[in-house]
Amino acid sequence: MTTIDDTPWRRALRAYPPSWRARHGEAMLGTLLDEAEARGRDEPSRGERIALMRSGLAVRVLGWMPRPAREVLATVSAATGVALAVMFAVFSGFEVRMDWRLPPEGQNPDLQASPGLIGAGLWAIAFVLILCDAARAARIALAAASAAGVGALVYAQIDPLAGPRAIVTVTLTVVALLALLAPVRARVAAGATAAVTTGILLFLHLAFEVPPGSPSDAIWTRVLTAEFTGLLAGAVWVLALLASIVRARTVARFAAGVAGVWTIICLIRLTMWDVATGMLGLAVAVAVGVVGVGIFRAGARWGSETHPREGAA
């Protein structure tokens, strides 16, 4: 048994919540001390402190959400994000930038690439990596996509004509962060969700005709309105409920994930339109979620009480 003073390592483990330390703290402490003794160190290195702090904060932030729920939400977010990124790249990635402050002869009639194409390309790379079962590399690409989204948002403040609009960058960045909640390993579910989502968005884009010369990101401003995203989220929530009633648990899980992502997109849209409305929408969504979880738990308790295990007294 090692004789190294464990105080510095115990301090480093304080980044983890007390409940986690009570279950796993001693085992991790023993591993850290054994490795330190093998390397002849008396205290954690700077890299180890940073790694422990980062992972501890992640446990604190994500501790409220069970891992299966995180995995479903990450899978659905990755699929939804790549569908939105593809739609943006195809329909708004190359456009003529019209500056109405200049006379017609001063306009540039050539198609120009949007800075948002960088993020869209990273999204495509990340999703290909997911389908190739390279989850770790995909997470790096998703992190780069979120950083590219922030960079495009900043650049759009400098050159508004370059685009993309804030709703594009904010939505894709938030969805990328949701996709980083857990490694995406359900490749079939991710591919199916991405294909269906892309098909729906493509149909709606063609159904809601966007005239040539419309502002950049017309699909977001014409089709993905707060009303549309709210209606889509509600419809998928109903699908998740029906799937749970017929005990199609896998379908219900992923449908609930899709509905959750579109609810978040709707709240983003509401908040960017009006902060007070967005906060009200968030409060309503949280209230409905709390009531739904309460009903689910009550039903589970009722089921266990009315259908006891075989052989129970």
Short mmCIF file of C-alpha atoms in Angstrom, two decimals:
data_model
loop_
_atom_site.label_atom_id
_atom_site.label_comp_id
_atom_site.label_asym_id
_atom_site.label_seq_id
_atom_site.Cartn_x
_atom_site.Cartn_y
_atom_site.Cartn_z
CA MET A 1 0.00 0.00 0.00
CA THR A 2 1.33 3.42 -0.90
CA THR A 3 2.54 5.83 1.79
CA ILE A 4 2.08 8.99 -0.30
CA ASP A 5 0.13 11.76 1.40
CA ASP A 6 -3.30 11.61 -0.26
CA THR A 7 -4.37 15.14 0.76
CA PRO A 8 -3.54 16.87 -2.58
CA TRP A 9 -5.42 14.21 -4.51
CA ARG A 10 -8.44 14.43 -2.21
CA ARG A 11 -8.52 18.18 -2.79
CA ALA A 12 -8.38 17.62 -6.55
CA LEU A 13 -11.33 15.21 -6.32
CA ARG A 14 -13.51 17.91 -4.73
CA ALA A 15 -14.49 18.92 -8.26
CA TYR A 16 -16.77 15.87 -8.22
CA PRO A 17 -20.11 16.04 -6.35
CA PRO A 18 -20.22 14.48 -2.85
CA SER A 19 -22.56 11.68 -3.93
CA TRP A 20 -20.13 10.62 -6.67
CA ARG A 21 -17.16 10.76 -4.28
CA ALA A 22 -19.05 8.59 -1.78
CA ARG A 23 -19.53 5.87 -4.44
CA HIS A 24 -16.34 6.08 -6.48
CA GLY A 25 -13.96 8.42 -4.66
CA GLU A 26 -11.88 5.84 -2.81
CA ALA A 27 -11.44 3.67 -5.89
CA MET A 28 -10.31 6.60 -8.03
CA LEU A 29 -8.08 7.88 -5.21
CA GLY A 30 -6.37 4.50 -5.00
CA THR A 31 -5.78 4.47 -8.76
CA LEU A 32 -4.34 7.98 -8.68
CA LEU A 33 -2.04 7.18 -5.75
CA ASP A 34 -0.78 3.97 -7.35
CA GLU A 35 0.02 5.80 -10.57
CA ALA A 36 1.71 8.63 -8.63
CA GLU A 37 3.84 6.16 -6.69
CA ALA A 38 4.88 4.42 -9.92
CA ARG A 39 5.94 7.77 -11.39
CA GLY A 40 7.55 9.05 -8.18
CA ARG A 41 5.25 12.06 -7.72
CA ASP A 42 4.04 13.52 -4.42
CA GLU A 43 1.11 15.53 -5.80
CA PRO A 44 -1.04 15.70 -8.95
CA SER A 45 0.46 17.34 -12.01
CA ARG A 46 -1.17 20.40 -13.56
CA GLY A 47 -2.58 18.25 -16.36
CA GLU A 48 -4.12 15.84 -13.86
CA ARG A 49 -5.69 18.69 -11.88
CA ILE A 50 -7.18 20.18 -15.03
CA ALA A 51 -8.47 16.77 -16.20
CA LEU A 52 -10.03 16.03 -12.81
CA MET A 53 -11.62 19.48 -12.66
CA ARG A 54 -13.01 19.14 -16.19
CA SER A 55 -14.44 15.67 -15.64
CA GLY A 56 -15.74 16.59 -12.18
CA LEU A 57 -17.60 19.60 -13.54
CA ALA A 58 -19.01 17.43 -16.31
CA VAL A 59 -20.33 14.99 -13.70
CA ARG A 60 -21.88 17.86 -11.75
CA VAL A 61 -23.54 19.37 -14.82
CA LEU A 62 -24.74 16.10 -16.34
CA GLY A 63 -25.56 14.33 -13.11
CA TRP A 64 -29.22 15.36 -13.30
CA MET A 65 -29.67 13.50 -16.61
CA PRO A 66 -29.31 9.69 -16.72
CA ARG A 67 -26.74 8.44 -19.20
CA PRO A 68 -29.29 6.65 -21.45
CA ALA A 69 -31.19 9.94 -21.80
CA ARG A 70 -27.95 11.78 -22.63
CA GLU A 71 -27.10 9.22 -25.28
CA VAL A 72 -30.52 9.51 -26.92
CA LEU A 73 -30.42 13.31 -26.83
CA ALA A 74 -26.88 13.36 -28.26
CA THR A 75 -27.85 10.96 -31.07
CA VAL A 76 -30.94 12.94 -32.02
CA SER A 77 -29.09 16.26 -31.78
CA ALA A 78 -26.33 15.03 -34.10
CA ALA A 79 -28.89 13.82 -36.64
CA THR A 80 -30.97 17.00 -36.45
CA GLY A 81 -27.90 19.21 -36.64
CA VAL A 82 -26.53 17.57 -39.77
CA ALA A 83 -29.95 17.84 -41.45
CA LEU A 84 -30.12 21.56 -40.69
CA ALA A 85 -26.50 22.07 -41.75
CA VAL A 86 -27.07 20.30 -45.07
CA MET A 87 -30.19 22.36 -45.75
CA PHE A 88 -28.31 25.55 -45.00
CA ALA A 89 -25.35 24.58 -47.18
CA VAL A 90 -27.52 23.60 -50.17
CA PHE A 91 -30.01 26.47 -50.11
CA SER A 92 -28.13 29.32 -48.42
CA GLY A 93 -24.43 28.47 -48.63
CA PHE A 94 -23.83 30.35 -51.89
CA GLU A 95 -25.83 33.50 -52.58
CA VAL A 96 -25.66 36.91 -54.16
CA ARG A 97 -25.14 39.49 -51.44
CA MET A 98 -27.25 42.53 -52.16
CA ASP A 99 -26.32 45.75 -50.37
CA TRP A 100 -29.36 47.99 -50.74
CA ARG A 101 -27.27 50.99 -49.71
CA LEU A 102 -25.40 50.81 -53.03
CA PRO A 103 -26.74 51.63 -56.53
CA PRO A 104 -27.47 48.69 -58.90
CA GLU A 105 -24.22 49.20 -60.79
CA GLY A 106 -22.32 48.90 -57.51
CA GLN A 107 -23.67 45.43 -56.68
CA ASN A 108 -21.64 42.24 -57.04
CA PRO A 109 -23.76 39.74 -59.06
CA ASP A 110 -21.47 36.78 -58.34
CA LEU A 111 -22.39 34.01 -55.95
CA GLN A 112 -20.42 34.29 -52.72
CA ALA A 113 -19.79 31.63 -50.11
CA SER A 114 -21.19 32.13 -46.63
CA PRO A 115 -18.89 31.74 -43.60
CA GLY A 116 -21.52 29.35 -42.28
CA LEU A 117 -20.28 26.76 -44.78
CA ILE A 118 -17.31 26.10 -42.49
CA GLY A 119 -19.57 24.98 -39.68
CA ALA A 120 -21.82 23.05 -42.09
CA GLY A 121 -18.79 21.22 -43.47
CA LEU A 122 -17.63 20.30 -39.97
CA TRP A 123 -21.13 19.02 -39.22
CA ALA A 124 -20.98 16.77 -42.29
CA ILE A 125 -17.53 15.49 -41.30
CA ALA A 126 -18.73 14.79 -37.75
CA PHE A 127 -21.73 12.84 -38.97
CA VAL A 128 -19.67 10.78 -41.40
CA LEU A 129 -17.35 9.94 -38.49
CA ILE A 130 -20.38 8.91 -36.43
CA LEU A 131 -21.56 6.58 -39.19
CA CYS A 132 -18.02 5.15 -39.36
CA ASP A 133 -18.15 4.44 -35.60
CA ALA A 134 -15.39 6.95 -34.84
CA ALA A 135 -17.20 8.49 -31.88
CA ARG A 136 -14.18 10.22 -30.36
CA ALA A 137 -13.14 11.91 -33.62
CA ALA A 138 -16.78 12.86 -34.22
CA ARG A 139 -16.90 14.65 -30.86
CA ILE A 140 -13.80 16.64 -31.83
CA ALA A 141 -15.45 17.63 -35.11
CA LEU A 142 -18.64 18.62 -33.27
CA ALA A 143 -16.65 20.77 -30.86
CA ALA A 144 -14.98 22.41 -33.88
CA ALA A 145 -18.42 22.95 -35.46
CA SER A 146 -19.66 24.73 -32.35
CA ALA A 147 -16.54 26.92 -32.33
CA ALA A 148 -17.05 27.68 -36.03
CA GLY A 149 -20.63 28.67 -35.26
CA VAL A 150 -19.48 31.16 -32.65
CA GLY A 151 -16.86 32.49 -35.06
CA ALA A 152 -19.43 32.93 -37.83
CA LEU A 153 -21.73 34.76 -35.42
CA VAL A 154 -18.94 37.18 -34.49
CA TYR A 155 -17.98 37.66 -38.14
CA ALA A 156 -21.59 38.39 -39.06
CA GLN A 157 -21.54 41.32 -36.65
CA ILE A 158 -18.57 42.74 -38.57
CA ASP A 159 -19.93 42.01 -42.04
CA PRO A 160 -23.73 41.51 -41.83
CA LEU A 161 -24.04 40.84 -45.55
CA ALA A 162 -21.76 37.82 -45.29
CA GLY A 163 -24.20 35.96 -43.09
CA PRO A 164 -25.28 33.60 -41.81
CA ARG A 165 -27.99 35.02 -39.62
CA ALA A 166 -27.82 34.66 -35.86
CA ILE A 167 -30.65 32.11 -35.80
CA VAL A 168 -28.52 29.79 -37.95
CA THR A 169 -25.33 30.01 -35.93
CA VAL A 170 -27.01 29.95 -32.53
CA THR A 171 -29.20 26.96 -33.38
CA LEU A 172 -26.40 24.90 -34.90
CA THR A 173 -24.05 25.77 -32.03
CA VAL A 174 -26.58 24.78 -29.36
CA VAL A 175 -27.40 21.53 -31.17
CA ALA A 176 -23.67 20.76 -31.47
CA LEU A 177 -23.26 21.22 -27.72
CA LEU A 178 -26.22 18.89 -27.12
CA ALA A 179 -24.60 16.32 -29.40
CA LEU A 180 -21.52 16.44 -27.14
CA LEU A 181 -23.49 15.22 -24.12
CA ALA A 182 -22.45 11.63 -24.87
CA PRO A 183 -20.66 9.64 -27.60
CA VAL A 184 -23.07 8.85 -30.45
CA ARG A 185 -22.97 5.09 -30.99
CA ALA A 186 -26.52 4.36 -32.22
CA ARG A 187 -25.56 4.74 -35.87
CA VAL A 188 -28.73 3.27 -37.37
CA ALA A 189 -30.96 5.52 -35.26
CA ALA A 190 -28.82 8.56 -36.09
CA GLY A 191 -28.87 7.81 -39.82
CA ALA A 192 -32.62 7.19 -39.89
CA THR A 193 -33.36 10.34 -37.90
CA ALA A 194 -31.11 12.44 -40.14
CA ALA A 195 -32.70 11.05 -43.31
CA VAL A 196 -36.28 11.61 -42.11
CA THR A 197 -35.50 15.11 -40.81
CA THR A 198 -33.76 16.10 -44.03
CA GLY A 199 -36.70 14.78 -46.06
CA ILE A 200 -39.22 16.76 -44.02
CA LEU A 201 -37.18 19.97 -44.26
CA LEU A 202 -36.66 19.49 -47.99
CA PHE A 203 -40.39 18.95 -48.55
CA LEU A 204 -41.27 22.03 -46.55
CA HIS A 205 -38.64 24.10 -48.32
CA LEU A 206 -40.08 23.13 -51.69
CA ALA A 207 -43.67 23.57 -50.47
CA PHE A 208 -42.96 27.07 -49.12
CA GLU A 209 -41.50 28.57 -52.24
CA VAL A 210 -38.66 31.01 -51.59
CA PRO A 211 -38.26 33.53 -54.44
CA PRO A 212 -34.78 34.11 -55.88
CA GLY A 213 -32.96 37.03 -54.30
CA SER A 214 -34.57 36.47 -50.90
CA PRO A 215 -32.46 37.23 -47.82
CA SER A 216 -29.85 34.70 -46.79
CA ASP A 217 -31.05 31.69 -44.77
CA ALA A 218 -34.59 31.99 -46.10
CA ILE A 219 -35.35 28.42 -45.04
CA TRP A 220 -34.82 29.47 -41.43
CA THR A 221 -36.88 32.64 -41.63
CA ARG A 222 -39.69 31.28 -43.80
CA VAL A 223 -40.02 27.63 -42.80
CA LEU A 224 -38.39 27.19 -39.39
CA THR A 225 -40.52 29.76 -37.63
CA ALA A 226 -41.45 29.54 -33.97
CA GLU A 227 -44.92 28.35 -34.98
CA PHE A 228 -43.57 25.60 -37.21
CA THR A 229 -40.98 24.34 -34.74
CA GLY A 230 -43.55 24.37 -31.93
CA LEU A 231 -46.05 22.45 -34.07
CA LEU A 232 -43.40 19.91 -35.07
CA ALA A 233 -42.28 19.43 -31.46
CA GLY A 234 -45.88 18.93 -30.34
CA ALA A 235 -46.57 16.41 -33.10
CA VAL A 236 -43.49 14.37 -32.22
CA TRP A 237 -44.35 14.50 -28.51
CA VAL A 238 -47.72 12.95 -29.41
CA LEU A 239 -45.90 10.28 -31.43
CA ALA A 240 -43.66 9.54 -28.44
CA LEU A 241 -46.73 9.22 -26.19
CA LEU A 242 -48.47 6.85 -28.60
CA ALA A 243 -45.32 4.76 -28.93
CA SER A 244 -45.04 4.49 -25.15
CA ILE A 245 -48.70 3.44 -24.90
CA VAL A 246 -48.16 0.54 -27.31
CA ARG A 247 -44.90 -0.28 -25.47
CA ALA A 248 -42.62 0.52 -28.42
CA ARG A 249 -40.01 1.75 -25.99
CA THR A 250 -37.14 2.29 -28.41
CA VAL A 251 -39.33 4.35 -30.76
CA ALA A 252 -40.76 6.26 -27.80
CA ARG A 253 -37.27 7.05 -26.47
CA PHE A 254 -35.96 8.42 -29.73
CA ALA A 255 -39.22 10.21 -30.56
CA ALA A 256 -39.04 11.94 -27.19
CA GLY A 257 -35.45 12.91 -27.98
CA VAL A 258 -36.48 14.40 -31.34
CA ALA A 259 -39.35 16.25 -29.68
CA GLY A 260 -36.99 17.58 -27.01
CA VAL A 261 -34.52 18.90 -29.59
CA TRP A 262 -37.25 20.65 -31.58
CA THR A 263 -38.65 22.09 -28.36
CA ILE A 264 -35.22 23.58 -27.65
CA ILE A 265 -35.04 24.97 -31.21
CA CYS A 266 -38.48 26.51 -30.75
CA LEU A 267 -37.38 28.12 -27.48
CA ILE A 268 -34.26 29.50 -29.20
CA ARG A 269 -36.44 31.00 -31.91
CA LEU A 270 -38.83 32.51 -29.35
CA THR A 271 -35.98 33.94 -27.28
CA MET A 272 -34.30 35.54 -30.28
CA TRP A 273 -37.61 37.08 -31.27
CA ASP A 274 -38.40 38.31 -27.75
CA VAL A 275 -36.54 37.43 -24.56
CA ALA A 276 -39.62 37.64 -22.34
CA THR A 277 -41.57 35.34 -24.65
CA GLY A 278 -38.68 32.90 -24.73
CA MET A 279 -38.44 32.83 -20.93
CA LEU A 280 -42.21 32.28 -20.70
CA GLY A 281 -41.93 29.44 -23.21
CA LEU A 282 -39.09 27.91 -21.19
CA ALA A 283 -41.17 28.13 -18.00
CA VAL A 284 -44.09 26.42 -19.73
CA ALA A 285 -41.85 23.68 -21.13
CA VAL A 286 -40.30 23.04 -17.71
CA ALA A 287 -43.73 22.97 -16.03
CA VAL A 288 -45.12 20.54 -18.58
CA GLY A 289 -42.00 18.38 -18.23
CA VAL A 290 -42.29 18.28 -14.44
CA VAL A 291 -45.97 17.35 -14.63
CA GLY A 292 -45.23 14.67 -17.24
CA VAL A 293 -42.46 13.12 -15.13
CA GLY A 294 -44.76 13.18 -12.10
CA ILE A 295 -47.52 11.39 -14.01
CA PHE A 296 -45.05 8.83 -15.34
CA ARG A 297 -43.67 8.08 -11.88
CA ALA A 298 -47.16 7.90 -10.39
CA GLY A 299 -48.20 5.46 -13.11
CA ALA A 300 -45.09 3.35 -12.51
CA ARG A 301 -45.82 3.19 -8.76
CA TRP A 302 -49.45 2.36 -9.44
CA GLY A 303 -48.43 -0.41 -11.83
CA SER A 304 -46.02 -1.94 -9.33
CA GLU A 305 -48.68 -1.85 -6.60
CA THR A 306 -51.49 -3.36 -8.68
CA HIS A 307 -49.30 -5.97 -10.39
CA PRO A 308 -47.03 -7.43 -7.68
CA ARG A 309 -44.26 -9.81 -8.53
CA GLU A 310 -45.16 -13.47 -8.77
CA GLY A 311 -44.74 -15.12 -5.41
CA ALA A 312 -44.95 -11.83 -3.46
CA ALA A 313 -47.01 -11.87 -0.30
#
